[in-house]
Amino acid sequence: MRPEKNSIVDWIKSKINRSPYVIIINYTGLKVSEFNELRNRLYKVNAQCRVTKNTLLRRALRELNLPDYTPGISGQTAVVFGQSDVCAAAKVLKNFIDEFKKPSLKGGILESAIVTQDQILSLADLPSKEVLLAQILGLLKAPANKLAQLLNTPASQLAYLIKAKNG
């Protein structure tokens, strides 16, 4: 393979290695302005969308020993990857598809496991990572608050009793 192609494969591999997820889309029918809009929306959630050559993407996935996703890599292919929350990127893709009826999801890889189009759409319906962390923190904090209230109750009742007796 030519050195230029080797460097592109290395670039794809580096992007995939730094990302916890890879979402493969078919961008057939998207206008340049629509594709740029998709890229801008993904950028806001720390994700990128790059057009890739199918053979180079297949080679990069094979060299990384990731699951064989050959059926999903055909046609006009673009890859979405990012540094953070897969749910946020999936939500952007779902909203964009609802609005423009394009691109189509082919599937992807999440933490070295193949995910289907339906699973990606399910991820889009989940709350963001920050919201989930806040919910967990609230669940952990609730028993501590209840314990503090219970421990303070006898002391406050005693204070009310003394105040009523003296008052």
PDB file of C-alpha atoms in Angstrom:
ATOM      1  CA  MET A   1       0.000   0.000   0.000  1.00  0.00           C
ATOM      2  CA  ARG A   2       1.191   3.508  -0.763  1.00  0.00           C
ATOM      3  CA  PRO A   3       2.644   5.594   2.089  1.00  0.00           C
ATOM      4  CA  GLU A   4      -0.188   8.149   1.798  1.00  0.00           C
ATOM      5  CA  LYS A   5      -2.762   5.449   2.412  1.00  0.00           C
ATOM      6  CA  ASN A   6      -0.737   4.051   5.313  1.00  0.00           C
ATOM      7  CA  SER A   7      -0.721   7.478   6.943  1.00  0.00           C
ATOM      8  CA  ILE A   8      -4.506   7.780   6.481  1.00  0.00           C
ATOM      9  CA  VAL A   9      -5.011   4.340   8.051  1.00  0.00           C
ATOM     10  CA  ASP A  10      -2.764   5.371  10.950  1.00  0.00           C
ATOM     11  CA  TRP A  11      -4.789   8.568  11.385  1.00  0.00           C
ATOM     12  CA  ILE A  12      -8.070   6.591  11.420  1.00  0.00           C
ATOM     13  CA  LYS A  13      -6.594   4.153  13.948  1.00  0.00           C
ATOM     14  CA  SER A  14      -5.449   6.988  16.215  1.00  0.00           C
ATOM     15  CA  LYS A  15      -8.919   8.576  16.138  1.00  0.00           C
ATOM     16  CA  ILE A  16     -10.607   5.247  16.888  1.00  0.00           C
ATOM     17  CA  ASN A  17      -8.147   4.481  19.710  1.00  0.00           C
ATOM     18  CA  ARG A  18      -8.903   7.792  21.410  1.00  0.00           C
ATOM     19  CA  SER A  19     -12.667   7.392  21.077  1.00  0.00           C
ATOM     20  CA  PRO A  20     -14.849   5.074  23.165  1.00  0.00           C
ATOM     21  CA  TYR A  21     -17.246   4.754  20.231  1.00  0.00           C
ATOM     22  CA  VAL A  22     -17.413   4.692  16.439  1.00  0.00           C
ATOM     23  CA  ILE A  23     -20.706   5.331  14.646  1.00  0.00           C
ATOM     24  CA  ILE A  24     -20.814   4.556  10.942  1.00  0.00           C
ATOM     25  CA  ILE A  25     -23.249   6.515   8.771  1.00  0.00           C
ATOM     26  CA  ASN A  26     -24.203   6.603   5.106  1.00  0.00           C
ATOM     27  CA  TYR A  27     -24.262  10.240   4.026  1.00  0.00           C
ATOM     28  CA  THR A  28     -25.728   9.644   0.549  1.00  0.00           C
ATOM     29  CA  GLY A  29     -28.010  12.504  -0.471  1.00  0.00           C
ATOM     30  CA  LEU A  30     -26.695  15.074   1.994  1.00  0.00           C
ATOM     31  CA  LYS A  31     -25.859  18.451   0.515  1.00  0.00           C
ATOM     32  CA  VAL A  32     -22.537  20.000   1.464  1.00  0.00           C
ATOM     33  CA  SER A  33     -24.303  22.615   3.607  1.00  0.00           C
ATOM     34  CA  GLU A  34     -26.269  19.884   5.423  1.00  0.00           C
ATOM     35  CA  PHE A  35     -23.117  17.829   6.014  1.00  0.00           C
ATOM     36  CA  ASN A  36     -21.390  20.915   7.424  1.00  0.00           C
ATOM     37  CA  GLU A  37     -24.397  21.522   9.673  1.00  0.00           C
ATOM     38  CA  LEU A  38     -24.133  17.932  10.950  1.00  0.00           C
ATOM     39  CA  ARG A  39     -20.424  18.408  11.629  1.00  0.00           C
ATOM     40  CA  ASN A  40     -21.121  21.660  13.528  1.00  0.00           C
ATOM     41  CA  ARG A  41     -23.791  20.027  15.681  1.00  0.00           C
ATOM     42  CA  LEU A  42     -21.522  17.091  16.471  1.00  0.00           C
ATOM     43  CA  TYR A  43     -18.640  19.453  17.277  1.00  0.00           C
ATOM     44  CA  LYS A  44     -20.784  21.062  19.986  1.00  0.00           C
ATOM     45  CA  VAL A  45     -20.946  17.693  21.801  1.00  0.00           C
ATOM     46  CA  ASN A  46     -17.208  16.967  21.330  1.00  0.00           C
ATOM     47  CA  ALA A  47     -17.692  14.582  18.410  1.00  0.00           C
ATOM     48  CA  GLN A  48     -16.322  14.601  14.875  1.00  0.00           C
ATOM     49  CA  CYS A  49     -17.658  13.320  11.588  1.00  0.00           C
ATOM     50  CA  ARG A  50     -15.158  12.347   8.919  1.00  0.00           C
ATOM     51  CA  VAL A  51     -15.665  10.882   5.469  1.00  0.00           C
ATOM     52  CA  THR A  52     -13.551   7.764   5.060  1.00  0.00           C
ATOM     53  CA  LYS A  53     -12.730   5.413   2.276  1.00  0.00           C
ATOM     54  CA  ASN A  54     -14.326   2.042   2.968  1.00  0.00           C
ATOM     55  CA  THR A  55     -11.200  -0.031   2.300  1.00  0.00           C
ATOM     56  CA  LEU A  56      -9.087   2.152   4.593  1.00  0.00           C
ATOM     57  CA  LEU A  57     -11.671   2.012   7.379  1.00  0.00           C
ATOM     58  CA  ARG A  58     -11.909  -1.784   7.090  1.00  0.00           C
ATOM     59  CA  ARG A  59      -8.129  -2.042   7.242  1.00  0.00           C
ATOM     60  CA  ALA A  60      -7.903   0.229  10.297  1.00  0.00           C
ATOM     61  CA  LEU A  61     -10.562  -1.788  12.148  1.00  0.00           C
ATOM     62  CA  ARG A  62      -8.829  -5.048  11.225  1.00  0.00           C
ATOM     63  CA  GLU A  63      -5.425  -3.757  12.402  1.00  0.00           C
ATOM     64  CA  LEU A  64      -6.975  -2.647  15.716  1.00  0.00           C
ATOM     65  CA  ASN A  65      -8.486  -6.126  16.204  1.00  0.00           C
ATOM     66  CA  LEU A  66     -11.943  -4.636  16.518  1.00  0.00           C
ATOM     67  CA  PRO A  67     -15.034  -6.656  15.586  1.00  0.00           C
ATOM     68  CA  ASP A  68     -15.492  -7.251  11.876  1.00  0.00           C
ATOM     69  CA  TYR A  69     -18.050  -4.721  10.725  1.00  0.00           C
ATOM     70  CA  THR A  70     -17.727  -5.396   7.000  1.00  0.00           C
ATOM     71  CA  PRO A  71     -21.506  -5.406   6.261  1.00  0.00           C
ATOM     72  CA  GLY A  72     -21.856  -1.849   7.552  1.00  0.00           C
ATOM     73  CA  ILE A  73     -18.962  -0.487   5.555  1.00  0.00           C
ATOM     74  CA  SER A  74     -20.289   0.094   2.052  1.00  0.00           C
ATOM     75  CA  GLY A  75     -21.556   3.017   0.029  1.00  0.00           C
ATOM     76  CA  GLN A  76     -20.697   6.573   1.001  1.00  0.00           C
ATOM     77  CA  THR A  77     -19.329   6.164   4.490  1.00  0.00           C
ATOM     78  CA  ALA A  78     -18.579   8.668   7.212  1.00  0.00           C
ATOM     79  CA  VAL A  79     -17.426   7.891  10.722  1.00  0.00           C
ATOM     80  CA  VAL A  80     -18.479   9.686  13.899  1.00  0.00           C
ATOM     81  CA  PHE A  81     -16.195   9.489  16.918  1.00  0.00           C
ATOM     82  CA  GLY A  82     -15.563  11.633  19.942  1.00  0.00           C
ATOM     83  CA  GLN A  83     -13.870  11.948  23.271  1.00  0.00           C
ATOM     84  CA  SER A  84     -16.851  11.859  25.581  1.00  0.00           C
ATOM     85  CA  ASP A  85     -20.485  10.868  25.693  1.00  0.00           C
ATOM     86  CA  VAL A  86     -21.808   8.519  23.003  1.00  0.00           C
ATOM     87  CA  CYS A  87     -25.382   9.395  24.045  1.00  0.00           C
ATOM     88  CA  ALA A  88     -24.885  13.053  23.137  1.00  0.00           C
ATOM     89  CA  ALA A  89     -23.532  12.172  19.678  1.00  0.00           C
ATOM     90  CA  ALA A  90     -26.340   9.646  19.137  1.00  0.00           C
ATOM     91  CA  LYS A  91     -28.888  12.279  20.158  1.00  0.00           C
ATOM     92  CA  VAL A  92     -27.459  14.775  17.647  1.00  0.00           C
ATOM     93  CA  LEU A  93     -27.578  12.146  14.887  1.00  0.00           C
ATOM     94  CA  LYS A  94     -31.139  11.119  15.762  1.00  0.00           C
ATOM     95  CA  ASN A  95     -32.373  14.741  15.796  1.00  0.00           C
ATOM     96  CA  PHE A  96     -30.553  15.482  12.534  1.00  0.00           C
ATOM     97  CA  ILE A  97     -32.080  12.416  10.854  1.00  0.00           C
ATOM     98  CA  ASP A  98     -35.541  13.415  12.112  1.00  0.00           C
ATOM     99  CA  GLU A  99     -35.054  16.899  10.682  1.00  0.00           C
ATOM    100  CA  PHE A 100     -33.408  16.114   7.314  1.00  0.00           C
ATOM    101  CA  LYS A 101     -34.377  12.420   6.799  1.00  0.00           C
ATOM    102  CA  LYS A 102     -30.667  11.788   6.123  1.00  0.00           C
ATOM    103  CA  PRO A 103     -28.034  10.382   6.778  1.00  0.00           C
ATOM    104  CA  SER A 104     -28.797   6.781   7.572  1.00  0.00           C
ATOM    105  CA  LEU A 105     -27.154   4.987  10.461  1.00  0.00           C
ATOM    106  CA  LYS A 106     -25.311   1.802   9.595  1.00  0.00           C
ATOM    107  CA  GLY A 107     -24.288   0.848  13.123  1.00  0.00           C
ATOM    108  CA  GLY A 108     -21.046   1.111  14.974  1.00  0.00           C
ATOM    109  CA  ILE A 109     -18.699  -0.067  17.662  1.00  0.00           C
ATOM    110  CA  LEU A 110     -19.018   0.846  21.336  1.00  0.00           C
ATOM    111  CA  GLU A 111     -16.282  -0.254  23.734  1.00  0.00           C
ATOM    112  CA  SER A 112     -15.143  -2.977  21.272  1.00  0.00           C
ATOM    113  CA  ALA A 113     -18.652  -4.386  20.781  1.00  0.00           C
ATOM    114  CA  ILE A 114     -20.785  -4.046  17.658  1.00  0.00           C
ATOM    115  CA  VAL A 115     -23.913  -1.922  18.079  1.00  0.00           C
ATOM    116  CA  THR A 116     -26.827  -1.846  15.683  1.00  0.00           C
ATOM    117  CA  GLN A 117     -28.758   1.114  14.332  1.00  0.00           C
ATOM    118  CA  ASP A 118     -31.565   0.451  16.836  1.00  0.00           C
ATOM    119  CA  GLN A 119     -29.125   0.351  19.737  1.00  0.00           C
ATOM    120  CA  ILE A 120     -27.641   3.694  18.695  1.00  0.00           C
ATOM    121  CA  LEU A 121     -31.134   5.203  18.550  1.00  0.00           C
ATOM    122  CA  SER A 122     -31.804   3.758  22.034  1.00  0.00           C
ATOM    123  CA  LEU A 123     -28.643   5.442  23.303  1.00  0.00           C
ATOM    124  CA  ALA A 124     -30.001   8.726  21.963  1.00  0.00           C
ATOM    125  CA  ASP A 125     -32.993   8.414  24.286  1.00  0.00           C
ATOM    126  CA  LEU A 126     -30.830   8.071  27.401  1.00  0.00           C
ATOM    127  CA  PRO A 127     -30.077  11.133  29.499  1.00  0.00           C
ATOM    128  CA  SER A 128     -26.612  12.631  29.144  1.00  0.00           C
ATOM    129  CA  LYS A 129     -23.709  11.421  31.263  1.00  0.00           C
ATOM    130  CA  GLU A 130     -23.894  14.518  33.472  1.00  0.00           C
ATOM    131  CA  VAL A 131     -27.613  13.990  34.158  1.00  0.00           C
ATOM    132  CA  LEU A 132     -27.048  10.325  35.017  1.00  0.00           C
ATOM    133  CA  LEU A 133     -24.211  11.244  37.389  1.00  0.00           C
ATOM    134  CA  ALA A 134     -26.415  13.868  39.049  1.00  0.00           C
ATOM    135  CA  GLN A 135     -29.195  11.287  39.491  1.00  0.00           C
ATOM    136  CA  ILE A 136     -26.776   8.800  41.069  1.00  0.00           C
ATOM    137  CA  LEU A 137     -25.422  11.499  43.359  1.00  0.00           C
ATOM    138  CA  GLY A 138     -28.975  12.394  44.381  1.00  0.00           C
ATOM    139  CA  LEU A 139     -29.703   8.755  45.190  1.00  0.00           C
ATOM    140  CA  LEU A 140     -26.541   8.484  47.267  1.00  0.00           C
ATOM    141  CA  LYS A 141     -27.173  11.785  49.018  1.00  0.00           C
ATOM    142  CA  ALA A 142     -30.802  11.062  49.999  1.00  0.00           C
ATOM    143  CA  PRO A 143     -30.040   8.492  52.760  1.00  0.00           C
ATOM    144  CA  ALA A 144     -27.404  10.791  54.256  1.00  0.00           C
ATOM    145  CA  ASN A 145     -29.888  13.682  54.370  1.00  0.00           C
ATOM    146  CA  LYS A 146     -32.511  11.440  55.986  1.00  0.00           C
ATOM    147  CA  LEU A 147     -29.989  10.251  58.604  1.00  0.00           C
ATOM    148  CA  ALA A 148     -29.027  13.841  59.415  1.00  0.00           C
ATOM    149  CA  GLN A 149     -32.710  14.730  59.848  1.00  0.00           C
ATOM    150  CA  LEU A 150     -33.308  11.752  62.140  1.00  0.00           C
ATOM    151  CA  LEU A 151     -30.263  12.561  64.265  1.00  0.00           C
ATOM    152  CA  ASN A 152     -31.317  16.209  64.582  1.00  0.00           C
ATOM    153  CA  THR A 153     -34.951  15.434  65.386  1.00  0.00           C
ATOM    154  CA  PRO A 154     -34.527  14.498  69.102  1.00  0.00           C
ATOM    155  CA  ALA A 155     -32.333  17.550  69.735  1.00  0.00           C
ATOM    156  CA  SER A 156     -34.768  19.907  68.014  1.00  0.00           C
ATOM    157  CA  GLN A 157     -37.745  18.366  69.873  1.00  0.00           C
ATOM    158  CA  LEU A 158     -35.904  18.829  73.141  1.00  0.00           C
ATOM    159  CA  ALA A 159     -35.212  22.471  72.245  1.00  0.00           C
ATOM    160  CA  TYR A 160     -38.920  23.029  71.414  1.00  0.00           C
ATOM    161  CA  LEU A 161     -39.914  21.400  74.719  1.00  0.00           C
ATOM    162  CA  ILE A 162     -37.548  23.622  76.730  1.00  0.00           C
ATOM    163  CA  LYS A 163     -38.708  26.697  74.866  1.00  0.00           C
ATOM    164  CA  ALA A 164     -42.387  25.819  75.489  1.00  0.00           C
ATOM    165  CA  LYS A 165     -41.744  25.182  79.198  1.00  0.00           C
ATOM    166  CA  ASN A 166     -39.866  28.469  79.620  1.00  0.00           C
ATOM    167  CA  GLY A 167     -42.047  30.432  77.278  1.00  0.00           C
TER     168      GLY A 167
END
